[in-house]
Amino acid sequence: MCFWPQKTKCLNQEGPDAENNLPVMSLGRRDGTVAPVSLQSASSVLQSKDLIRCLPPHLSMYILGRLDQKSLNACAAVNSCWAFLAKEVKRELTCQSSVRDNIRVLQGLCPRGAISNYAKTVDVTIPQLNEEGDVIAEQGDKLGSETKEDNLQAAYRDLKTETIQLEERNVFCGSYNIRVLMDQPDRSRVIHYSGGNVVAIGSADRKVRLLRISGMEEMSPGMLEKKEVSPVLSGHAGSIRALFLHEEKGFVLSAGFDLSIRCWDIYSGACVKIFNGHCGTITCLDLHEEQFVSGARDGMVKVWNLRSGKCLRTLKHSSALWAVKMDGTRVVSGSQRGLVKVWCAGTGTLIKTLEGHQGPVKCLAFDQWHLVTGSTDGYVLGWSMLGELKRCLIAFRHPKEIQALEFLYLRVISGCADGNIRIFNYLTGSCLKVLMANGRGNPISSFCVAGNRMVINSPASLLLFQFEDVRWNYTLDTDREMVGKKNQPAGTSCGTPLHLQQTPGHHLSQRHQLALEMQNTDQLMRVSVPFETKKLWLKLKNSLHGPVVRSSIPAPSAVRPKTYPSRRDNEFRLLTGRQKEEQEAAAAAQYQARLAKLTQEQERASKKAWLRKIKGLPVDSFTEEGKTPAPELGHNTFI
């Protein structure tokens, strides 16, 4: 049963072919779009042979959509009806391509085939600095002498550069086990992990709890682990918003809504020091040796001495702070307005202000050479830490806001609000791996990375990812497996149908597999498939279609493609008319060759038999006429 759209117009045929009065659509689409009726021809002859015109438009478009771009363009030249269908197919394919691009972003750029033990020492371009520490402008155009540039070279195109060697590794791209540390929903939970056996946890209950991580041999995968270490650290007057745990030295820093920073002894539970000075909720902490830095909603970044408890420097922003990091020489902070500032840790001098984010900067990470920042605008931006260079070097797109960042071995590890953790190659921008933190789609609130462990905090649970120990292989050429187009033998088409192009590594759909099979079998699908009509003569007595009875009703006929089954390699295949003619010609040539060979053999046999007859030798034993009849050509020769 066929249901036609409401806007379908039927063209009924008149005359002797009235049995073909099937409803012919005016190229209506499922969404109600109707093509002009003028595109259809009123010729009953064409309509009886043109299957594309007789089918419902969505089926016709489905058939044409399986063609490649070249064949689709050729179909548009058949007639106005085909041209309209081809135009609609192209428009639909464009929409599908746009949707696929968005899906690729949502799925993490479709990363597949990352080599988990890849490692290499690579040459990385960095800008040269003068004696004052500023970048040096390049005289002339460097693009004219370079044929290929990577992202960093393109960013440094008008600067003097030099090359350094850095080590890159595909960290966190291997297999891993998951441990559930806490399965209690808590949107206010904050954590910190420094790589030992304890995780510090703070929340709105104003307490800091220490959770012990058991050894991997003590637990089975997926087992719920909750082993709280006493004592519970209590003393804050408000919810805790920032933590920093240093297990080796036996202390933890906590800060939050009560505007104070407290240093706790994790073994005795005593509050060792209290740091006061902020006028707003403290949102972030970071520690380096004997100094630590804090950022708050009051727009101030403060550098503290851990032992003396004094504030060494105060660095000011014009909006609230959400992320702050420091090393021995620099302090980097990200604010509500999307600005990132780089300060000198020793003097408190502002080195540069980086602008590029369209939302608050929630997280950041850096090393001696490079800086990465994440924002609620869904982008991770890469910058240079050298000199006063303020140019964005590379951008990593995400579907939602960025909540956590790490930068290790030229790999950017980002935690997104879509519930996924992505590992990017900083040099190329490609996504190597996507880790799904939970199956519920809960956002990543934060994560901490130490060694081969990753502690992930989400509003629903607290997880531990324990990755396998990796022996790094420095002999590999690429950081990911080349999966995609495989080598094809000569003569086969390597082009993929327009609407079936996919990224490397993705599983092919059934339509894609069928299209590839059709391409690899001598390109059976061409611009159009010819059809033939044959009348069916029914051998029934007293039938309307018998030779005696005259009827105005035409005899039934069968319409089918002009393709012919051919058996090759124990399989049947369909041949077009031209292929059938070529096959018949080849078969005729082969038959003629075999006939000529047989004739020559018969002539040679007759000649030998005639010589034996002259010599008086028996001919029957030679030609074996008693067992096998002699060929006519031989008998004629004897006569």
XYZ file of C-alpha atoms in Angstrom:
639
model
C 0.000 0.000 0.000
C 1.352 3.409 -0.954
C 0.354 6.605 0.802
C 0.815 9.744 -1.251
C 1.449 13.192 0.206
C -1.463 15.553 0.397
C -0.063 17.912 -2.217
C 0.376 15.138 -4.780
C -1.076 15.726 -8.210
C -1.950 12.746 -10.322
C -1.671 12.693 -14.082
C -3.969 10.029 -15.566
C -3.077 8.662 -18.929
C -5.597 8.339 -21.667
C -5.765 6.020 -24.599
C -4.773 2.427 -25.053
C -2.262 2.499 -22.179
C -4.872 3.406 -19.598
C -3.825 0.505 -17.368
C -0.746 2.479 -16.461
C -2.856 5.140 -14.756
C -0.748 5.070 -11.639
C -0.594 8.170 -9.478
C 2.415 10.120 -10.623
C 3.664 12.574 -8.030
C 4.570 16.101 -8.862
C 7.897 15.523 -7.166
C 6.544 16.167 -3.685
C 8.859 15.722 -0.737
C 8.079 14.364 2.679
C 8.285 17.816 4.177
C 5.525 19.090 1.870
C 7.769 20.761 -0.718
C 6.206 20.262 -4.150
C 8.031 20.589 -7.421
C 6.397 22.258 -10.404
C 4.118 19.927 -12.321
C 5.616 21.322 -15.504
C 8.740 19.314 -14.788
C 6.842 16.158 -15.687
C 6.359 15.153 -19.257
C 2.900 14.228 -20.477
C 4.335 11.561 -22.761
C 3.048 8.164 -21.735
C 5.923 6.492 -23.546
C 8.531 8.264 -21.459
C 6.599 7.691 -18.266
C 6.379 3.974 -18.915
C 10.156 3.741 -19.324
C 11.414 6.307 -16.823
C 11.439 4.587 -13.441
C 12.789 7.646 -11.657
C 9.793 9.671 -12.876
C 7.288 7.010 -11.828
C 8.651 6.400 -8.337
C 7.707 8.575 -5.364
C 10.127 11.484 -5.090
C 11.669 10.369 -1.809
C 12.545 6.984 -3.378
C 13.899 8.643 -6.501
C 16.018 10.977 -4.384
C 17.222 8.004 -2.350
C 18.374 6.264 -5.536
C 20.079 9.359 -6.931
C 21.646 10.063 -3.557
C 23.697 6.888 -3.850
C 25.565 8.226 -6.863
C 28.869 10.043 -6.704
C 29.157 13.704 -7.613
C 30.099 13.112 -11.258
C 27.219 10.726 -11.918
C 24.793 13.011 -10.131
C 25.795 15.900 -12.401
C 25.271 13.669 -15.415
C 21.802 12.719 -14.191
C 20.868 16.386 -14.020
C 21.290 16.584 -17.794
C 18.751 13.831 -18.591
C 15.643 16.004 -18.384
C 14.068 18.719 -16.264
C 12.573 16.212 -13.828
C 15.936 14.599 -13.144
C 17.550 18.029 -12.903
C 15.092 19.046 -10.190
C 15.674 15.810 -8.255
C 19.454 16.149 -8.567
C 19.269 19.716 -7.272
C 17.214 18.596 -4.266
C 19.634 15.738 -3.590
C 22.600 18.119 -3.620
C 20.840 20.460 -1.220
C 20.038 17.599 1.123
C 23.616 16.346 0.988
C 24.876 19.793 1.895
C 22.622 19.815 4.942
C 23.763 16.328 5.900
C 27.386 17.397 5.613
C 26.771 20.320 7.944
C 25.043 18.046 10.452
C 27.906 15.555 10.292
C 30.413 18.310 11.016
C 28.475 19.315 14.095
C 28.220 15.708 15.218
C 31.968 15.299 14.788
C 32.507 18.219 17.129
C 30.055 16.800 19.662
C 31.780 13.436 19.517
C 35.233 14.912 19.894
C 36.208 15.202 16.231
C 35.782 11.462 15.825
C 39.124 10.405 17.258
C 40.088 6.848 16.410
C 43.243 4.810 16.323
C 45.525 6.740 18.696
C 48.708 4.762 19.401
C 48.873 4.454 23.172
C 52.664 4.011 23.427
C 53.680 6.694 20.927
C 56.489 9.000 22.076
C 59.006 11.107 20.211
C 61.386 14.018 20.602
C 60.218 16.616 18.102
C 61.397 19.991 16.885
C 59.124 22.798 18.050
C 59.243 26.336 16.708
C 59.405 29.167 19.241
C 59.983 32.914 18.766
C 63.397 34.406 19.373
C 63.792 36.989 22.131
C 66.166 39.938 22.303
C 68.166 41.011 25.345
C 65.148 42.787 26.813
C 63.025 39.644 26.495
C 60.868 40.882 23.609
C 60.135 39.018 20.391
C 62.061 40.041 17.266
C 60.161 40.992 14.111
C 61.207 39.277 10.890
C 62.383 41.359 7.940
C 60.719 40.275 4.706
C 58.188 37.559 3.980
C 59.027 34.062 5.138
C 56.057 32.511 3.379
C 57.689 32.709 -0.001
C 60.432 30.250 0.942
C 58.231 27.759 2.769
C 55.978 25.336 1.016
C 54.344 23.823 4.062
C 53.699 25.240 7.512
C 52.384 23.814 10.720
C 50.155 25.785 13.045
C 52.985 27.250 15.067
C 55.004 28.315 12.013
C 51.934 30.051 10.613
C 51.461 31.887 13.911
C 55.084 33.028 13.900
C 55.171 33.999 10.228
C 56.390 37.567 10.821
C 58.715 36.813 13.752
C 62.208 35.471 14.063
C 62.038 31.930 15.322
C 64.257 29.171 16.561
C 63.771 25.465 17.069
C 63.887 23.572 20.319
C 63.429 19.885 21.044
C 60.555 18.812 23.251
C 59.182 15.411 24.109
C 55.658 14.437 23.149
C 53.714 11.414 24.354
C 50.228 10.043 23.843
C 49.425 10.223 27.542
C 46.152 8.660 28.747
C 45.442 7.070 25.346
C 45.738 3.465 26.511
C 43.441 1.119 28.377
C 42.340 1.851 31.924
C 40.301 0.614 34.853
C 37.636 2.647 36.613
C 37.162 2.884 40.362
C 34.152 4.563 41.949
C 35.484 6.566 44.865
C 32.199 8.228 45.773
C 28.731 7.715 44.357
C 26.960 10.506 46.210
C 25.549 13.389 44.128
C 27.042 16.735 45.168
C 27.178 19.784 42.917
C 29.290 21.729 45.440
C 32.054 19.120 45.666
C 35.648 20.221 45.015
C 38.667 17.904 45.022
C 42.428 17.810 44.751
C 44.794 14.917 44.223
C 48.601 15.116 44.278
C 49.474 11.594 43.195
C 49.614 9.658 46.450
C 47.002 7.511 48.128
C 44.699 10.241 49.415
C 42.160 12.514 47.717
C 41.065 15.724 49.452
C 37.343 16.521 49.191
C 35.555 19.696 50.222
C 31.944 20.766 49.880
C 29.190 23.009 51.180
C 29.210 21.231 54.555
C 32.310 23.328 55.449
C 34.454 20.227 56.054
C 37.488 18.743 54.348
C 37.533 14.963 54.085
C 40.397 12.730 53.044
C 39.563 9.642 50.981
C 42.101 6.839 50.765
C 42.681 5.146 47.417
C 43.263 1.413 47.836
C 45.800 -0.485 45.798
C 44.611 -1.812 42.482
C 45.261 -5.405 43.549
C 42.818 -5.055 46.441
C 39.780 -4.322 44.324
C 37.963 -5.612 41.291
C 36.996 -3.301 38.383
C 33.851 -1.290 39.003
C 33.930 -1.943 42.749
C 32.656 0.922 44.891
C 35.419 2.340 47.042
C 34.837 4.637 49.956
C 37.462 4.601 52.681
C 37.462 7.885 54.514
C 40.595 8.722 56.469
C 40.190 10.365 59.839
C 40.256 13.004 61.050
C 37.692 15.185 59.314
C 39.026 18.747 58.976
C 36.410 21.195 60.191
C 36.703 24.862 61.040
C 35.570 26.868 58.029
C 32.555 29.122 58.480
C 31.378 28.733 54.899
C 31.376 26.311 51.988
C 34.737 25.241 50.606
C 35.463 26.341 47.042
C 39.168 25.529 46.548
C 41.616 22.849 47.730
C 45.279 22.013 47.297
C 46.696 18.799 48.762
C 50.410 18.136 49.266
C 50.512 14.596 50.592
C 54.300 14.314 50.693
C 54.604 17.274 53.064
C 51.467 16.269 54.933
C 49.267 19.328 54.570
C 46.262 20.583 52.640
C 45.184 24.141 51.836
C 41.484 24.943 51.817
C 39.601 28.154 51.046
C 36.083 29.238 50.343
C 33.157 31.404 51.221
C 34.472 32.634 54.609
C 37.319 34.587 52.859
C 40.055 32.667 54.684
C 42.684 30.178 53.586
C 43.503 27.444 56.083
C 46.485 25.099 56.168
C 45.757 21.730 57.781
C 47.933 18.887 59.016
C 46.377 15.857 57.364
C 47.638 13.475 60.067
C 46.589 15.307 63.204
C 43.723 17.336 61.735
C 45.023 20.550 63.302
C 44.757 23.906 61.540
C 48.368 25.078 61.242
C 47.871 28.539 59.713
C 45.149 30.892 58.580
C 45.689 33.342 55.710
C 43.396 36.383 55.578
C 43.314 39.217 53.081
C 40.706 38.565 50.392
C 37.422 40.467 50.284
C 35.513 37.941 48.188
C 34.957 34.209 47.935
C 38.231 32.441 47.194
C 37.807 30.319 44.080
C 41.253 28.923 43.169
C 44.574 27.906 44.720
C 47.954 26.769 43.448
C 51.243 25.993 45.164
C 54.902 26.061 44.126
C 57.514 25.085 46.673
C 57.258 27.547 49.581
C 54.845 29.947 47.909
C 51.238 29.621 46.901
C 48.814 31.837 45.021
C 45.096 32.427 45.471
C 42.377 34.053 43.367
C 38.999 35.353 44.513
C 35.814 37.048 43.402
C 37.213 40.380 44.590
C 39.412 40.441 41.476
C 42.666 40.063 43.389
C 45.437 37.511 42.983
C 47.578 37.167 46.095
C 50.967 35.501 46.400
C 51.633 34.073 49.881
C 54.617 32.730 51.760
C 53.624 29.351 53.151
C 55.881 29.406 56.207
C 55.540 33.000 57.341
C 51.887 33.370 56.320
C 52.519 36.818 54.833
C 51.082 38.129 51.576
C 54.028 38.891 49.317
C 52.218 40.506 46.388
C 48.721 41.455 45.305
C 47.847 41.389 41.601
C 44.620 43.005 40.487
C 41.991 42.156 37.890
C 38.871 44.128 37.083
C 36.581 41.102 37.546
C 36.305 37.879 39.521
C 39.042 35.250 39.286
C 38.275 31.636 38.379
C 41.702 30.146 37.606
C 45.247 30.843 38.762
C 48.529 28.948 38.357
C 52.141 29.694 39.189
C 55.641 28.336 38.732
C 58.900 29.715 40.008
C 58.920 32.803 37.784
C 55.392 33.534 36.539
C 51.811 33.730 37.713
C 48.957 33.262 35.220
C 45.376 34.171 36.084
C 42.034 33.977 34.230
C 39.086 36.239 34.983
C 35.345 36.518 34.551
C 35.699 38.876 31.573
C 37.695 36.332 29.563
C 41.057 38.041 30.087
C 44.222 36.086 30.862
C 47.106 37.923 32.535
C 50.698 36.810 32.858
C 52.625 38.284 35.783
C 56.197 38.164 36.999
C 56.090 36.142 40.213
C 59.127 37.871 41.721
C 58.133 41.510 41.163
C 54.420 41.347 40.459
C 54.891 43.139 37.121
C 52.244 42.527 34.477
C 53.970 40.966 31.471
C 51.014 40.753 29.070
C 47.260 40.501 28.844
C 45.784 37.911 26.486
C 42.395 38.544 24.887
C 40.498 36.021 22.841
C 37.911 34.245 24.959
C 34.252 35.224 24.764
C 33.421 33.913 28.236
C 34.921 33.491 31.702
C 38.241 31.631 31.836
C 37.579 28.630 34.060
C 40.903 26.787 33.869
C 44.453 27.058 32.525
C 47.766 25.226 32.408
C 51.230 26.129 31.161
C 54.871 25.134 30.976
C 58.022 27.074 30.185
C 57.054 27.597 26.546
C 53.306 27.358 26.072
C 50.034 28.229 27.792
C 46.538 26.787 27.297
C 43.354 28.368 28.647
C 39.774 27.053 28.748
C 36.584 29.063 28.877
C 32.827 28.750 28.994
C 32.754 29.695 25.299
C 33.763 26.094 24.482
C 37.286 26.851 23.287
C 40.728 25.958 24.559
C 43.211 28.514 23.237
C 46.949 28.030 22.989
C 49.388 30.866 23.627
C 53.122 31.437 23.865
C 54.617 32.149 27.273
C 57.657 33.856 25.757
C 58.080 37.625 25.756
C 55.157 39.915 25.079
C 53.700 37.849 22.240
C 49.913 38.071 22.569
C 48.928 36.093 19.492
C 46.708 33.026 19.801
C 48.595 30.072 18.365
C 45.915 27.382 18.141
C 42.318 26.741 19.202
C 40.578 23.533 20.252
C 36.800 23.527 19.848
C 34.415 21.823 22.286
C 30.623 21.473 22.285
C 30.242 22.962 25.772
C 32.169 24.930 28.368
C 35.589 23.826 29.580
C 35.906 23.043 33.278
C 39.417 21.565 33.678
C 42.728 21.566 31.816
C 46.130 19.894 31.937
C 49.131 20.304 29.639
C 51.539 17.353 29.557
C 54.078 16.291 26.944
C 52.597 18.534 24.238
C 49.157 17.060 24.898
C 46.156 19.128 25.964
C 43.818 17.259 28.338
C 40.472 19.014 28.664
C 37.402 18.276 30.761
C 34.163 19.468 29.181
C 30.649 20.040 30.475
C 29.386 17.385 28.033
C 30.865 14.703 30.308
C 33.882 13.854 28.134
C 37.615 14.250 28.606
C 39.566 14.861 25.403
C 43.264 14.490 24.635
C 44.536 16.778 21.866
C 47.843 16.985 20.059
C 48.989 20.540 20.751
C 51.132 20.738 17.601
C 48.527 19.543 15.097
C 45.250 20.263 16.871
C 43.925 16.737 16.264
C 41.877 14.947 18.917
C 43.546 11.669 19.825
C 41.200 10.258 22.436
C 37.825 10.878 24.066
C 37.209 9.470 27.540
C 33.604 9.240 28.666
C 33.651 9.970 32.374
C 30.126 8.677 32.964
C 27.232 7.266 31.019
C 24.738 9.752 32.405
C 26.121 12.753 30.538
C 26.953 14.635 33.737
C 29.417 17.480 33.215
C 33.025 17.297 34.343
C 33.384 19.604 37.347
C 37.145 19.099 37.648
C 39.854 16.476 37.411
C 43.362 15.962 38.780
C 46.155 14.173 36.925
C 49.146 12.516 38.581
C 51.275 9.778 37.057
C 49.043 7.236 35.354
C 46.020 8.158 37.456
C 43.198 10.581 36.846
C 40.662 11.504 39.519
C 37.484 12.885 37.932
C 34.882 14.883 39.806
C 31.341 15.286 38.500
C 28.098 16.359 40.214
C 27.003 12.707 40.393
C 30.135 10.802 41.412
C 33.869 10.764 42.023
C 35.857 8.390 39.810
C 39.418 7.143 39.566
C 40.822 6.202 36.150
C 43.825 3.909 36.571
C 45.719 3.682 33.267
C 48.043 0.886 32.284
C 51.786 1.301 32.582
C 53.175 2.167 29.158
C 56.575 1.459 27.650
C 57.011 4.402 25.333
C 58.096 3.629 21.795
C 60.210 6.390 20.258
C 60.548 4.691 16.861
C 56.966 5.261 15.653
C 56.352 7.730 12.825
C 52.843 8.867 13.689
C 50.770 9.314 16.845
C 47.720 7.578 15.439
C 46.896 4.673 13.190
C 46.070 5.504 9.587
C 42.554 4.182 9.229
C 40.412 5.342 6.361
C 40.923 4.810 2.655
C 42.653 1.541 2.030
C 44.842 0.855 -0.959
C 42.731 -0.121 -3.915
C 43.904 -1.984 -7.015
C 44.383 -0.128 -10.216
C 41.267 0.411 -12.232
C 38.895 0.711 -9.290
C 37.379 3.954 -8.234
C 38.748 5.416 -5.002
C 36.139 8.142 -4.769
C 33.554 7.960 -2.016
C 29.923 8.888 -2.704
C 29.212 12.477 -1.855
C 26.952 11.866 1.101
C 28.939 8.950 2.484
C 32.247 10.632 3.229
C 33.271 9.825 6.780
C 36.223 10.429 9.036
C 38.923 7.776 9.420
C 38.108 5.001 11.797
C 34.320 5.255 11.838
C 32.252 2.159 11.163
C 30.764 2.215 7.682
C 27.027 2.192 7.367
C 25.251 -0.433 5.296
C 24.610 2.147 2.597
C 28.305 3.024 2.512
C 29.354 -0.606 2.282
C 26.895 -1.216 -0.538
C 28.151 1.840 -2.406
C 31.754 0.712 -2.073
C 30.862 -2.774 -3.251
C 29.141 -1.322 -6.301
C 32.157 0.832 -7.047
C 34.527 -2.120 -6.741
C 32.442 -4.302 -9.095
C 33.178 -2.490 -12.338
C 31.059 0.543 -11.473
C 27.699 -1.076 -12.213
C 25.723 2.044 -11.362
C 26.039 4.564 -14.167
C 24.283 7.753 -15.079
C 21.033 5.916 -15.733
C 19.944 2.309 -16.108
C 18.165 1.450 -19.389
C 14.835 -0.337 -19.146
C 13.057 -2.684 -21.519
C 9.387 -3.610 -21.807
C 8.258 -7.117 -22.811
C 4.683 -8.266 -23.273
C 3.544 -11.331 -21.393
C 1.601 -13.767 -23.606
C -0.515 -15.937 -21.374
C -1.267 -19.441 -22.700
C -4.769 -19.724 -21.262
C -7.835 -20.944 -23.047
C -10.821 -18.609 -23.285
C -8.673 -15.763 -22.013
C -9.146 -12.148 -22.980
C -5.592 -12.189 -24.197
C -5.974 -15.247 -26.363
C -5.535 -15.084 -30.172
C -9.276 -15.544 -30.847
C -10.782 -12.995 -28.502
C -10.271 -9.354 -29.428
C -9.981 -6.893 -26.599
C -9.081 -3.239 -26.235
C -7.244 -4.031 -23.013
C -3.561 -4.316 -23.797
C -1.695 -7.441 -22.871
C 0.254 -7.364 -19.601
C 3.871 -6.383 -19.872
C 6.935 -6.513 -17.661
C 9.292 -3.555 -17.311
C 12.769 -4.411 -16.126
C 16.291 -3.038 -16.408
C 18.312 -4.021 -19.422
C 20.724 -5.988 -17.305
C 21.602 -9.591 -17.821
C 22.804 -12.140 -15.303
C 26.262 -13.440 -15.899
C 28.076 -16.118 -13.953
C 31.626 -15.342 -13.013
C 33.701 -17.010 -10.295
C 30.671 -18.986 -9.090
C 28.715 -15.769 -8.530
C 26.027 -13.978 -10.493
C 26.345 -10.340 -11.456
C 24.263 -7.926 -13.499
C 25.470 -6.575 -16.809
C 24.306 -3.547 -18.703
C 23.489 -3.787 -22.405
C 26.904 -2.586 -23.447
C 28.641 -4.994 -21.087
C 26.491 -7.821 -22.400
C 27.479 -6.988 -26.000
C 31.141 -6.909 -25.035
C 30.798 -10.226 -23.268
C 29.033 -11.818 -26.231
C 31.694 -10.493 -28.592
C 34.411 -11.932 -26.377
C 32.590 -15.256 -26.192
C 32.177 -15.318 -30.010
C 35.874 -14.549 -30.487
C 36.770 -17.308 -28.078
C 34.471 -19.719 -29.899
C 35.995 -18.841 -33.270
C 39.476 -19.350 -31.845
C 38.530 -22.739 -30.454
C 36.872 -23.685 -33.781
C 39.968 -22.666 -35.736
C 42.159 -24.659 -33.394
C 39.898 -27.683 -33.744
C 39.948 -27.360 -37.538
C 43.748 -27.262 -37.544
C 43.923 -30.345 -35.356
C 41.491 -32.176 -37.626
C 43.510 -31.243 -40.693
C 46.698 -32.515 -39.094
C 44.949 -35.740 -38.068
C 43.571 -36.246 -41.596
C 46.981 -35.667 -43.147
C 48.587 -38.214 -40.847
C 45.791 -40.693 -41.533
C 46.208 -40.232 -45.328
C 49.964 -40.885 -45.069
C 49.340 -44.028 -43.046
C 46.801 -45.217 -45.599
C 49.304 -44.764 -48.443
C 51.856 -46.825 -46.536
C 49.271 -49.560 -45.996
C 49.040 -49.026 -42.273
C 45.693 -49.338 -40.489
C 43.939 -46.044 -40.043
C 41.327 -47.082 -37.458
C 43.897 -47.692 -34.727
C 45.363 -44.244 -35.324
C 42.176 -42.232 -35.490
C 40.277 -44.518 -33.086
C 37.234 -44.352 -35.292
C 35.709 -47.241 -33.438
C 35.598 -45.363 -30.162
C 35.148 -41.779 -31.278
C 33.506 -40.761 -34.536
C 35.930 -39.146 -36.906
C 35.256 -35.466 -37.634
C 33.469 -34.730 -40.866
C 36.361 -32.646 -42.059
C 38.624 -35.705 -41.947
C 36.233 -37.900 -43.953
C 35.814 -35.225 -46.557
C 39.555 -35.030 -46.894
C 39.823 -38.738 -47.464
C 37.283 -38.539 -50.245
